[in-house]
Structures are given as structure tokens and as C-alpha cells.
PDB file of C-alpha atoms in Angstrom:
ATOM      1  CA  PHE A  13      -6.321  -5.258  -8.487  1.00 84.00           C
ATOM      2  CA  SER A  14      -3.287  -7.163  -8.375  1.00 85.00           C
ATOM      3  CA  ALA A  15      -2.113  -5.364  -4.951  1.00 86.00           C
ATOM      4  CA  VAL A  16      -5.848  -6.632  -3.084  1.00 86.00           C
ATOM      5  CA  ARG A  17      -5.575 -10.062  -4.464  1.00 86.00           C
ATOM      6  CA  ALA A  18      -1.638 -10.232  -2.467  1.00 87.00           C
ATOM      7  CA  LEU A  19      -3.602  -9.105   0.383  1.00 87.00           C
ATOM      8  CA  GLY A  20      -4.697 -12.697   0.318  1.00 86.00           C
ATOM      9  CA  GLN A  21      -0.723 -13.619   1.126  1.00 86.00           C
ATOM     10  CA  LEU A  22      -1.341 -11.836   4.491  1.00 86.00           C
ATOM     11  CA  ASN A  23      -4.345 -13.508   6.285  1.00 85.00           C
ATOM     12  CA  HIS A  24      -6.401 -15.758   3.974  1.00 86.00           C
ATOM     13  CA  MET A  25      -9.829 -13.895   5.083  1.00 83.00           C
ATOM     14  CA  TYR A  26      -8.695 -11.467   2.781  1.00 85.00           C
ATOM     15  CA  GLN A  27     -10.656 -12.044  -0.727  1.00 83.00           C
ATOM     16  CA  PHE A  28     -11.938  -9.560  -3.237  1.00 84.00           C
ATOM     17  CA  SER A  29     -13.128 -11.280  -6.486  1.00 83.00           C
ATOM     18  CA  LEU A  30     -13.154  -9.257  -9.744  1.00 84.00           C
ATOM     19  CA  GLN A  31     -16.477  -8.320 -10.660  1.00 82.00           C
ATOM     20  CA  TRP A  32     -16.764  -5.935  -6.500  1.00 81.00           C
ATOM     21  CA  PHE A  33     -13.244  -4.481  -8.492  1.00 85.00           C
ATOM     22  CA  GLU A  34     -14.847  -4.185 -11.634  1.00 85.00           C
ATOM     23  CA  GLU A  35     -18.102  -2.466  -9.740  1.00 82.00           C
ATOM     24  CA  ILE A  36     -15.629   0.179  -7.738  1.00 83.00           C
ATOM     25  CA  ILE A  37     -14.482   1.104 -11.636  1.00 85.00           C
ATOM     26  CA  LEU A  38     -17.862   1.661 -12.364  1.00 83.00           C
ATOM     27  CA  CYS A  39     -18.387   3.900  -9.399  1.00 80.00           C
ATOM     28  CA  THR A  40     -15.880   5.657  -9.845  1.00 81.00           C
ATOM     29  CA  LEU A  41     -16.736   5.882 -13.862  1.00 81.00           C
ATOM     30  CA  ARG A  42     -20.183   7.139 -12.788  1.00 80.00           C
ATOM     31  CA  GLU A  43     -18.371   9.009  -9.969  1.00 76.00           C
ATOM     32  CA  VAL A  44     -15.948  11.552 -11.842  1.00 74.00           C
ATOM     33  CA  ARG A  45     -18.370  13.550 -14.283  1.00 71.00           C
ATOM     34  CA  LYS A  46     -17.698  14.881 -17.789  1.00 69.00           C
ATOM     35  CA  GLY A  47     -16.025  17.747 -19.172  1.00 61.00           C
ATOM     36  CA  ALA A  48     -12.938  18.104 -18.482  1.00 59.00           C
ATOM     37  CA  HIS A  49      -9.993  17.659 -21.547  1.00 65.00           C
ATOM     38  CA  SER A  50      -8.831  13.596 -22.557  1.00 70.00           C
ATOM     39  CA  SER A  51      -5.362  13.715 -20.760  1.00 71.00           C
ATOM     40  CA  GLU A  52      -6.360  15.373 -17.621  1.00 76.00           C
ATOM     41  CA  ARG A  53      -9.566  13.512 -17.037  1.00 77.00           C
ATOM     42  CA  LEU A  54      -8.110  10.276 -17.285  1.00 79.00           C
ATOM     43  CA  ASP A  55      -5.045  11.409 -15.190  1.00 79.00           C
ATOM     44  CA  ILE A  56      -8.602  12.272 -12.230  1.00 81.00           C
ATOM     45  CA  LEU A  57     -10.406   8.606 -12.931  1.00 83.00           C
ATOM     46  CA  CYS A  58      -7.049   6.809 -12.044  1.00 83.00           C
ATOM     47  CA  ARG A  59      -6.987   9.162  -8.504  1.00 83.00           C
ATOM     48  CA  HIS A  60     -10.076   8.845  -7.622  1.00 83.00           C
ATOM     49  CA  LEU A  61      -9.661   5.037  -8.189  1.00 85.00           C
ATOM     50  CA  THR A  62      -6.309   5.377  -6.758  1.00 85.00           C
ATOM     51  CA  SER A  63      -8.478   6.597  -3.196  1.00 83.00           C
ATOM     52  CA  LYS A  64     -11.593   4.884  -3.938  1.00 83.00           C
ATOM     53  CA  ALA A  65      -9.561   1.053  -3.979  1.00 84.00           C
ATOM     54  CA  TYR A  66      -7.972   1.872  -1.120  1.00 85.00           C
ATOM     55  CA  MET A  67     -11.163   2.855   1.557  1.00 82.00           C
ATOM     56  CA  SER A  68     -12.836   0.307  -0.281  1.00 81.00           C
ATOM     57  CA  VAL A  69     -10.721  -2.557   1.051  1.00 85.00           C
ATOM     58  CA  CYS A  70      -9.335  -0.791   4.442  1.00 82.00           C
ATOM     59  CA  GLN A  71     -12.730  -1.175   5.490  1.00 78.00           C
ATOM     60  CA  GLY A  72     -12.173  -4.751   5.597  1.00 80.00           C
ATOM     61  CA  ILE A  73      -9.022  -5.832   6.029  1.00 83.00           C
ATOM     62  CA  LEU A  74      -6.383  -5.209   9.720  1.00 82.00           C
ATOM     63  CA  GLY A  75      -4.829  -1.969  10.674  1.00 80.00           C
ATOM     64  CA  GLU A  76      -1.307  -3.838  10.673  1.00 84.00           C
ATOM     65  CA  HIS A  77      -1.908  -4.061   6.821  1.00 87.00           C
ATOM     66  CA  ARG A  78      -2.293  -1.197   5.314  1.00 88.00           C
ATOM     67  CA  LEU A  79       0.552   0.772   5.141  1.00 89.00           C
ATOM     68  CA  VAL A  80       1.721  -3.158   3.311  1.00 89.00           C
ATOM     69  CA  TYR A  81      -0.923  -2.332   0.635  1.00 90.00           C
ATOM     70  CA  GLY A  82      -0.561   0.856   0.099  1.00 89.00           C
ATOM     71  CA  LEU A  83       3.344   0.851   0.085  1.00 90.00           C
ATOM     72  CA  ARG A  84       1.723  -2.434  -2.479  1.00 89.00           C
ATOM     73  CA  MET A  85       0.102  -0.546  -4.296  1.00 89.00           C
ATOM     74  CA  CYS A  86       0.906   2.137  -4.552  1.00 90.00           C
ATOM     75  CA  MET A  87       4.733   1.207  -5.710  1.00 90.00           C
ATOM     76  CA  GLY A  88       2.926  -0.329  -8.438  1.00 88.00           C
ATOM     77  CA  LEU A  89       1.602   2.361 -10.108  1.00 87.00           C
ATOM     78  CA  ASP A  90       5.221   4.225  -9.951  1.00 88.00           C
ATOM     79  CA  LEU A  91       6.495   0.843 -11.717  1.00 88.00           C
ATOM     80  CA  VAL A  92       4.014   0.767 -14.117  1.00 85.00           C
ATOM     81  CA  ALA A  93       4.032   4.860 -14.738  1.00 85.00           C
ATOM     82  CA  GLY A  94       7.648   4.542 -15.483  1.00 86.00           C
ATOM     83  CA  LYS A  95       8.853   5.914 -12.527  1.00 88.00           C
ATOM     84  CA  MET A  96      10.412   3.285 -10.279  1.00 88.00           C
ATOM     85  CA  ALA A  97      12.564   1.017 -12.197  1.00 90.00           C
ATOM     86  CA  ALA A  98      12.430  -2.873 -11.175  1.00 90.00           C
ATOM     87  CA  ALA A  99      15.913  -3.240  -9.952  1.00 92.00           C
ATOM     88  CA  GLU A 100      14.838  -0.776  -6.878  1.00 92.00           C
ATOM     89  CA  LEU A 101      10.744  -2.681  -6.607  1.00 89.00           C
ATOM     90  CA  GLU A 102      13.563  -6.033  -6.417  1.00 91.00           C
ATOM     91  CA  TYR A 103      15.747  -4.140  -4.102  1.00 91.00           C
ATOM     92  CA  PHE A 104      13.955  -2.933  -1.834  1.00 91.00           C
ATOM     93  CA  THR A 105      11.401  -6.244  -1.542  1.00 87.00           C
ATOM     94  CA  ALA A 106      14.346  -9.142  -1.149  1.00 86.00           C
ATOM     95  CA  GLU A 107      15.564 -10.351   1.548  1.00 80.00           C
ATOM     96  CA  GLU A 108      18.077  -8.865   3.312  1.00 74.00           C
ATOM     97  CA  GLN A 109      22.063 -11.112   2.675  1.00 66.00           C
ATOM     98  CA  VAL A 110      23.530 -11.339   5.643  1.00 62.00           C
ATOM     99  CA  GLU A 111      26.782 -11.503   4.894  1.00 61.00           C
ATOM    100  CA  GLU A 112      29.923 -10.299   5.917  1.00 63.00           C
ATOM    101  CA  PRO A 113      31.437  -6.452   4.338  1.00 59.00           C
ATOM    102  CA  LYS A 114      34.580  -6.799   2.254  1.00 60.00           C
ATOM    103  CA  GLU A 115      35.717  -3.753   2.938  1.00 64.00           C
ATOM    104  CA  ASP A 116      36.407  -2.361   7.159  1.00 64.00           C
ATOM    105  CA  GLU A 117      35.049   1.309   5.595  1.00 70.00           C
ATOM    106  CA  PRO A 118      32.918   3.294   6.240  1.00 81.00           C
ATOM    107  CA  SER A 119      33.557   2.334  10.327  1.00 85.00           C
ATOM    108  CA  PHE A 120      30.475   4.438  10.913  1.00 88.00           C
ATOM    109  CA  LEU A 121      28.342   2.177   9.749  1.00 88.00           C
ATOM    110  CA  ALA A 122      27.276  -1.114  11.081  1.00 88.00           C
ATOM    111  CA  PRO A 123      28.957  -4.611   8.870  1.00 87.00           C
ATOM    112  CA  ALA A 124      24.807  -5.651   8.377  1.00 87.00           C
ATOM    113  CA  ARG A 125      24.190  -1.958   7.258  1.00 90.00           C
ATOM    114  CA  ARG A 126      28.367  -2.046   5.152  1.00 89.00           C
ATOM    115  CA  THR A 127      26.741  -4.872   3.283  1.00 89.00           C
ATOM    116  CA  ALA A 128      23.626  -3.234   2.568  1.00 90.00           C
ATOM    117  CA  LEU A 129      25.099  -0.447   1.108  1.00 90.00           C
ATOM    118  CA  HIS A 130      27.407  -2.262  -1.202  1.00 89.00           C
ATOM    119  CA  VAL A 131      24.741  -4.426  -2.657  1.00 90.00           C
ATOM    120  CA  LEU A 132      21.877  -1.330  -2.863  1.00 92.00           C
ATOM    121  CA  GLY A 133      25.542   0.289  -5.101  1.00 91.00           C
ATOM    122  CA  THR A 134      25.606  -2.884  -7.391  1.00 90.00           C
ATOM    123  CA  ARG A 135      22.191  -3.841  -8.303  1.00 91.00           C
ATOM    124  CA  VAL A 136      19.974  -0.547  -8.304  1.00 92.00           C
ATOM    125  CA  PRO A 137      22.475   1.818 -11.012  1.00 93.00           C
ATOM    126  CA  ALA A 138      20.952   5.078  -9.308  1.00 92.00           C
ATOM    127  CA  PHE A 139      23.389   3.891  -7.204  1.00 92.00           C
ATOM    128  CA  LYS A 140      26.301   3.284  -8.526  1.00 91.00           C
ATOM    129  CA  GLY A 141      29.351   4.960  -6.774  1.00 90.00           C
ATOM    130  CA  ILE A 142      27.410   5.097  -3.804  1.00 90.00           C
ATOM    131  CA  TYR A 143      29.944   3.472  -1.365  1.00 88.00           C
ATOM    132  CA  PHE A 144      32.873   4.995  -2.814  1.00 88.00           C
ATOM    133  CA  SER A 145      31.112   8.464  -1.896  1.00 89.00           C
ATOM    134  CA  PHE A 146      30.760   6.875   1.807  1.00 88.00           C
ATOM    135  CA  SER A 147      34.606   6.110   1.579  1.00 80.00           C
ATOM    136  CA  LEU A 148      35.876   9.435   0.755  1.00 78.00           C
ATOM    137  CA  PRO A 149      34.489  12.623  -0.684  1.00 75.00           C
ATOM    138  CA  GLU A 150      31.534  12.873   1.227  1.00 85.00           C
ATOM    139  CA  ARG A 151      32.588  11.053   4.467  1.00 89.00           C
ATOM    140  CA  SER A 152      31.832  13.721   6.634  1.00 91.00           C
ATOM    141  CA  ALA A 153      27.982  14.420   5.134  1.00 92.00           C
ATOM    142  CA  TRP A 154      26.910  10.963   5.185  1.00 92.00           C
ATOM    143  CA  GLN A 155      27.795  10.366   8.708  1.00 92.00           C
ATOM    144  CA  ARG A 156      25.830  13.177  10.174  1.00 93.00           C
ATOM    145  CA  PHE A 157      22.609  11.524   7.652  1.00 93.00           C
ATOM    146  CA  CYS A 158      23.176   8.637   9.401  1.00 92.00           C
ATOM    147  CA  GLU A 159      22.998   9.871  13.242  1.00 92.00           C
ATOM    148  CA  THR A 160      20.883  12.058  12.837  1.00 92.00           C
ATOM    149  CA  PRO A 161      17.906  10.936  14.531  1.00 92.00           C
ATOM    150  CA  ALA A 162      15.149  11.648  11.385  1.00 93.00           C
ATOM    151  CA  ALA A 163      17.123  10.800   7.727  1.00 93.00           C
ATOM    152  CA  GLU A 164      13.912  10.695   5.899  1.00 92.00           C
ATOM    153  CA  LYS A 165      13.588  14.118   6.844  1.00 92.00           C
ATOM    154  CA  GLU A 166      17.553  15.032   5.696  1.00 91.00           C
ATOM    155  CA  CYS A 167      18.478  16.480   2.403  1.00 91.00           C
ATOM    156  CA  LEU A 168      21.022  13.838   0.927  1.00 92.00           C
ATOM    157  CA  PRO A 169      25.262  14.964   1.440  1.00 90.00           C
ATOM    158  CA  GLY A 170      26.933  17.411  -2.715  1.00 87.00           C
ATOM    159  CA  ARG A 171      25.419  15.460  -5.597  1.00 89.00           C
ATOM    160  CA  TRP A 172      23.134  12.883  -4.047  1.00 92.00           C
ATOM    161  CA  GLU A 173      20.671  14.644  -3.110  1.00 92.00           C
ATOM    162  CA  HIS A 174      19.840  15.389  -6.953  1.00 91.00           C
ATOM    163  CA  LEU A 175      21.051  11.893  -8.898  1.00 91.00           C
ATOM    164  CA  ILE A 176      17.852  10.377  -6.271  1.00 90.00           C
ATOM    165  CA  THR A 177      15.421  11.563  -8.463  1.00 86.00           C
ATOM    166  CA  ASN A 178      12.320   9.804  -7.033  1.00 89.00           C
ATOM    167  CA  PRO A 179      10.933   7.787  -4.100  1.00 91.00           C
ATOM    168  CA  VAL A 180      11.402   4.466  -3.762  1.00 92.00           C
ATOM    169  CA  GLN A 181      14.629   5.608  -4.537  1.00 94.00           C
ATOM    170  CA  ARG A 182      15.435   7.044  -0.288  1.00 94.00           C
ATOM    171  CA  LEU A 183      13.772   4.462   0.264  1.00 94.00           C
ATOM    172  CA  CYS A 184      15.675   2.101  -0.763  1.00 94.00           C
ATOM    173  CA  LEU A 185      18.639   4.657   0.942  1.00 95.00           C
ATOM    174  CA  LEU A 186      16.856   4.116   3.974  1.00 95.00           C
ATOM    175  CA  ARG A 187      16.530   0.275   4.339  1.00 94.00           C
ATOM    176  CA  ALA A 188      20.886   0.135   3.140  1.00 92.00           C
ATOM    177  CA  VAL A 189      21.671   2.671   6.129  1.00 93.00           C
ATOM    178  CA  ARG A 190      19.183   3.869   8.067  1.00 94.00           C
ATOM    179  CA  PRO A 191      15.590   1.437   8.883  1.00 93.00           C
ATOM    180  CA  ASP A 192      15.098   2.815  11.779  1.00 94.00           C
ATOM    181  CA  CYS A 193      13.714   5.525  10.146  1.00 94.00           C
ATOM    182  CA  LEU A 194      12.366   2.874   7.012  1.00 94.00           C
ATOM    183  CA  LYS A 195       8.416   2.699   8.748  1.00 92.00           C
ATOM    184  CA  ARG A 196       8.322   6.873   9.223  1.00 93.00           C
ATOM    185  CA  ALA A 197       9.046   7.543   5.277  1.00 94.00           C
ATOM    186  CA  VAL A 198       6.882   5.087   3.628  1.00 93.00           C
ATOM    187  CA  VAL A 199       4.035   5.815   6.092  1.00 92.00           C
ATOM    188  CA  ALA A 200       5.129   9.467   4.856  1.00 92.00           C
ATOM    189  CA  TRP A 201       4.965   9.126   0.694  1.00 92.00           C
ATOM    190  CA  VAL A 202       2.314   6.637   0.904  1.00 90.00           C
ATOM    191  CA  GLU A 203      -0.233   9.349   2.565  1.00 88.00           C
ATOM    192  CA  ASN A 204       1.565  12.285  -0.002  1.00 88.00           C
ATOM    193  CA  GLU A 205       0.405   9.275  -3.434  1.00 86.00           C
ATOM    194  CA  LEU A 206      -3.149   8.214  -1.200  1.00 83.00           C
ATOM    195  CA  GLY A 207      -4.291  11.959  -0.805  1.00 79.00           C
ATOM    196  CA  HIS A 208      -5.329  11.502   3.262  1.00 76.00           C
ATOM    197  CA  ALA A 209      -3.643  10.265   6.515  1.00 76.00           C
ATOM    198  CA  LEU A 210      -3.512   5.646   6.656  1.00 72.00           C
ATOM    199  CA  ASP A 211      -5.481   5.304  10.002  1.00 71.00           C
ATOM    200  CA  ASP A 212      -8.091   9.239   8.216  1.00 67.00           C
ATOM    201  CA  LEU A 213     -11.226   5.834   8.132  1.00 63.00           C
ATOM    202  CA  ALA A 214     -15.159   6.936   8.516  1.00 60.00           C
ATOM    203  CA  PRO A 215     -16.713   4.193  10.340  1.00 63.00           C
ATOM    204  CA  LEU A 216     -17.717   1.204   8.446  1.00 67.00           C
ATOM    205  CA  CYS A 217     -21.889   2.551   5.665  1.00 70.00           C
ATOM    206  CA  LEU A 218     -23.817  -0.442   4.922  1.00 75.00           C
ATOM    207  CA  ALA A 219     -25.601   2.220   2.665  1.00 74.00           C
ATOM    208  CA  SER A 220     -21.767   3.093   0.931  1.00 70.00           C
ATOM    209  CA  SER A 221     -21.023  -0.828   1.367  1.00 71.00           C
ATOM    210  CA  LEU A 222     -24.132  -1.708   0.232  1.00 74.00           C
ATOM    211  CA  ARG A 223     -23.252   0.481  -3.873  1.00 69.00           C
ATOM    212  CA  GLY A 224     -19.859  -1.855  -3.920  1.00 62.00           C
ATOM    213  CA  THR A 225     -22.289  -5.481  -4.548  1.00 68.00           C
ATOM    214  CA  SER A 226     -25.130  -7.164  -6.946  1.00 67.00           C
ATOM    215  CA  HIS A 227     -26.878  -9.672  -7.252  1.00 66.00           C
ATOM    216  CA  VAL A 228     -23.820 -12.139  -8.170  1.00 67.00           C
ATOM    217  CA  THR A 229     -20.914 -10.357  -5.761  1.00 67.00           C
ATOM    218  CA  PRO A 230     -21.505 -10.434  -2.302  1.00 70.00           C
ATOM    219  CA  ILE A 231     -20.173  -8.735   0.549  1.00 71.00           C
ATOM    220  CA  LEU A 232     -19.324 -11.146   3.834  1.00 71.00           C
ATOM    221  CA  PHE A 233     -19.148  -9.667   6.982  1.00 71.00           C
ATOM    222  CA  ILE A 234     -16.512 -11.607   9.751  1.00 69.00           C
ATOM    223  CA  LEU A 235     -17.890 -10.175  13.021  1.00 69.00           C
ATOM    224  CA  SER A 236     -16.560 -10.648  16.664  1.00 66.00           C
ATOM    225  CA  GLY A 237     -18.954 -12.710  19.280  1.00 65.00           C
ATOM    226  CA  GLU A 238     -19.906  -8.859  20.862  1.00 68.00           C
ATOM    227  CA  CYS A 239     -20.466  -6.999  17.428  1.00 72.00           C
ATOM    228  CA  GLU A 240     -23.803  -7.743  16.116  1.00 75.00           C
ATOM    229  CA  PRO A 241     -25.504  -5.703  12.647  1.00 76.00           C
ATOM    230  CA  SER A 242     -28.753  -6.810  12.554  1.00 78.00           C
ATOM    231  CA  GLY A 243     -30.478  -3.573  14.062  1.00 80.00           C
ATOM    232  CA  GLU A 244     -28.152  -1.612  11.079  1.00 80.00           C
ATOM    233  CA  ILE A 245     -29.143  -4.221   8.122  1.00 82.00           C
ATOM    234  CA  GLN A 246     -33.325  -3.711   9.056  1.00 84.00           C
ATOM    235  CA  SER A 247     -32.745   0.050   9.261  1.00 86.00           C
ATOM    236  CA  LEU A 248     -30.533   0.255   4.879  1.00 84.00           C
ATOM    237  CA  ALA A 249     -34.337  -2.071   4.903  1.00 84.00           C
ATOM    238  CA  ALA A 250     -36.140  -0.055   5.423  1.00 87.00           C
ATOM    239  CA  ASP A 251     -34.432   3.360   4.032  1.00 85.00           C
ATOM    240  CA  LEU A 252     -34.622   1.619   0.403  1.00 84.00           C
ATOM    241  CA  ARG A 253     -37.817   0.113   1.268  1.00 85.00           C
ATOM    242  CA  VAL A 254     -37.225  -3.482   1.323  1.00 82.00           C
ATOM    243  CA  ASP A 255     -37.709  -4.157   4.214  1.00 80.00           C
ATOM    244  CA  ALA A 256     -41.352  -6.344   3.539  1.00 80.00           C
ATOM    245  CA  THR A 257     -38.943  -8.183   1.736  1.00 80.00           C
ATOM    246  CA  LEU A 258     -35.377  -8.594   3.878  1.00 81.00           C
ATOM    247  CA  GLU A 259     -34.961 -11.772   5.079  1.00 80.00           C
ATOM    248  CA  GLN A 260     -32.396 -13.419   6.960  1.00 80.00           C
ATOM    249  CA  ILE A 261     -31.061 -16.054   8.561  1.00 79.00           C
ATOM    250  CA  SER A 262     -29.137 -17.366  11.836  1.00 77.00           C
ATOM    251  CA  CYS A 263     -26.546 -19.756   9.361  1.00 72.00           C
ATOM    252  CA  GLY A 264     -27.034 -22.549  12.465  1.00 75.00           C
ATOM    253  CA  PRO A 265     -27.331 -26.230  12.406  1.00 81.00           C
ATOM    254  CA  GLY A 266     -29.828 -27.391  10.397  1.00 80.00           C
ATOM    255  CA  GLN A 267     -30.564 -23.936   8.014  1.00 81.00           C
ATOM    256  CA  GLU A 268     -27.888 -24.761   4.750  1.00 81.00           C
ATOM    257  CA  GLU A 269     -31.251 -25.499   2.941  1.00 84.00           C
ATOM    258  CA  ARG A 270     -33.133 -22.444   3.567  1.00 84.00           C
ATOM    259  CA  ALA A 271     -29.692 -20.357   2.680  1.00 81.00           C
ATOM    260  CA  GLN A 272     -29.590 -21.513  -0.309  1.00 83.00           C
ATOM    261  CA  ARG A 273     -32.922 -20.939  -1.183  1.00 83.00           C
ATOM    262  CA  ALA A 274     -32.365 -17.753  -0.624  1.00 79.00           C
ATOM    263  CA  LEU A 275     -29.338 -16.884  -2.349  1.00 77.00           C
ATOM    264  CA  HIS A 276     -31.315 -18.329  -5.352  1.00 80.00           C
ATOM    265  CA  ALA A 277     -33.834 -16.249  -5.017  1.00 77.00           C
ATOM    266  CA  ALA A 278     -31.826 -13.330  -4.851  1.00 68.00           C
TER     267      ALA A 278
END
């Protein structure tokens, strides 16, 4: 839920209530059948809730923000599960330093990349000695890594392939020396964690959206000028056999009292 709340920093229109999130949890509990071993069922519930929360939220945010939300969610889950260290999260999310590096080596890296590599090696324990590795023992292998078109798919030189044990550590390394490959690596990791492509979203379904609401947890749709959902709402009301009590109000001037009465009645 903290990942959902953080979306408000991207756009003030992104508002999701705790009651709405509780409905997502309850819906997940109803959909995942009992019978499995407790630890196995807990794992299934977590994966199902992660996917459901992502799909539900992404129906209401801009496409350009889906990756940010997915990344926040996956990193938060890994941090809670102990799969990544706080230092790795701090390095990945911190603003990059811009001071000039003290060394001229490795010369195949730009000055800004040398600075980032030095910071990585001093602030993240898993990368202790990485700067020395670039300069002497595996210099040629690291140079090939830094010059290959798709570094995010390459094995790391020497012992580092085995020392770097989680995906976030690889993201930290790419951020330091190959930021041009970082977005592709993030997309691949998030999609693997979520189990589906970031853009693999079905069109908005009012019926499924309605199941995540209650009389105290409404949905607010912000529509573009050419969008007219009245027909879909009337069709859904007919399917649910509540069309006789459906009240649609165009909230223009003078309609405030009528809208308030309808909300109180609901």
C-alpha cells in the first residue's frame, strides 16, 4: 500500500484509499481457494495480491507511470522479504553525485561513470573492491562489458557473476556504469516479478471495477472530453437489475444539493 500511496508524488490526482486496498485484500482471499499447505497458500496469496493490486492501480494511472509503480512495488517487497539491503535501495534511488573523480582509471569510463562506480563501491557492501577490479584484474573484461550494446543481458566478469546475487544489485551496477541499459533491465525485472508485461492490461471493465467498491469506497473517474460512459453505466445497471434505482446527475451549476442527497441515500 505504501507503493500505491507514493503515486501521489507523481500526480496529485492519484488518490487510493485504505478502504479500497482492504477490498483488494478481501477479494484476493475469496478468490484463492483454501486447501494448500499454509506456507504455500501464503506465497500464492502474496503473488495473487501483488498482481491484482498492480492491475487495479494501473487502470487509473498514466501509462508512463506504470513502470515507476511496478518498480516501487517490487523493490518494497524485496526489501521486506530480506532479498535486498537498505544500502542497495538507497544507492539506486539517491540523486547521482556530480563531483570529478580522483582517479584517471579506468580510462574507458567517462568521468561521471568513474565517480558513480567509486560511490557504489564505498556505499554498498556487496560491491566492495569493484573499483579495483575495473582498474587491474578484470579490466579488459569490464571494458567489453561496458562497450557491449546490451550489457543488461551479459554475464559479469570473473567472480562478480557469483558475488552479485540479486537483481537489484545488477540494477545498481548498471546505473553506475551503463545507465543507457538501465530502463530495459528494470522493465525485464519488473515484468518477471509481476508475471506479465507492463502493458498487458485489458480495457477498463466497469463490472470488475465495481467489485472493488462499496457504499463507502467509491471510484472517481476523470474522463477526457470525448469519453461518454453513460451507456456502459446503464448497461451494467441493467445487468445487475438496479437500473430502476440508478440515478445519474450531471454535476453542473445548481446540482450540488441533488448530488449530496444521492450520496447520503447510497
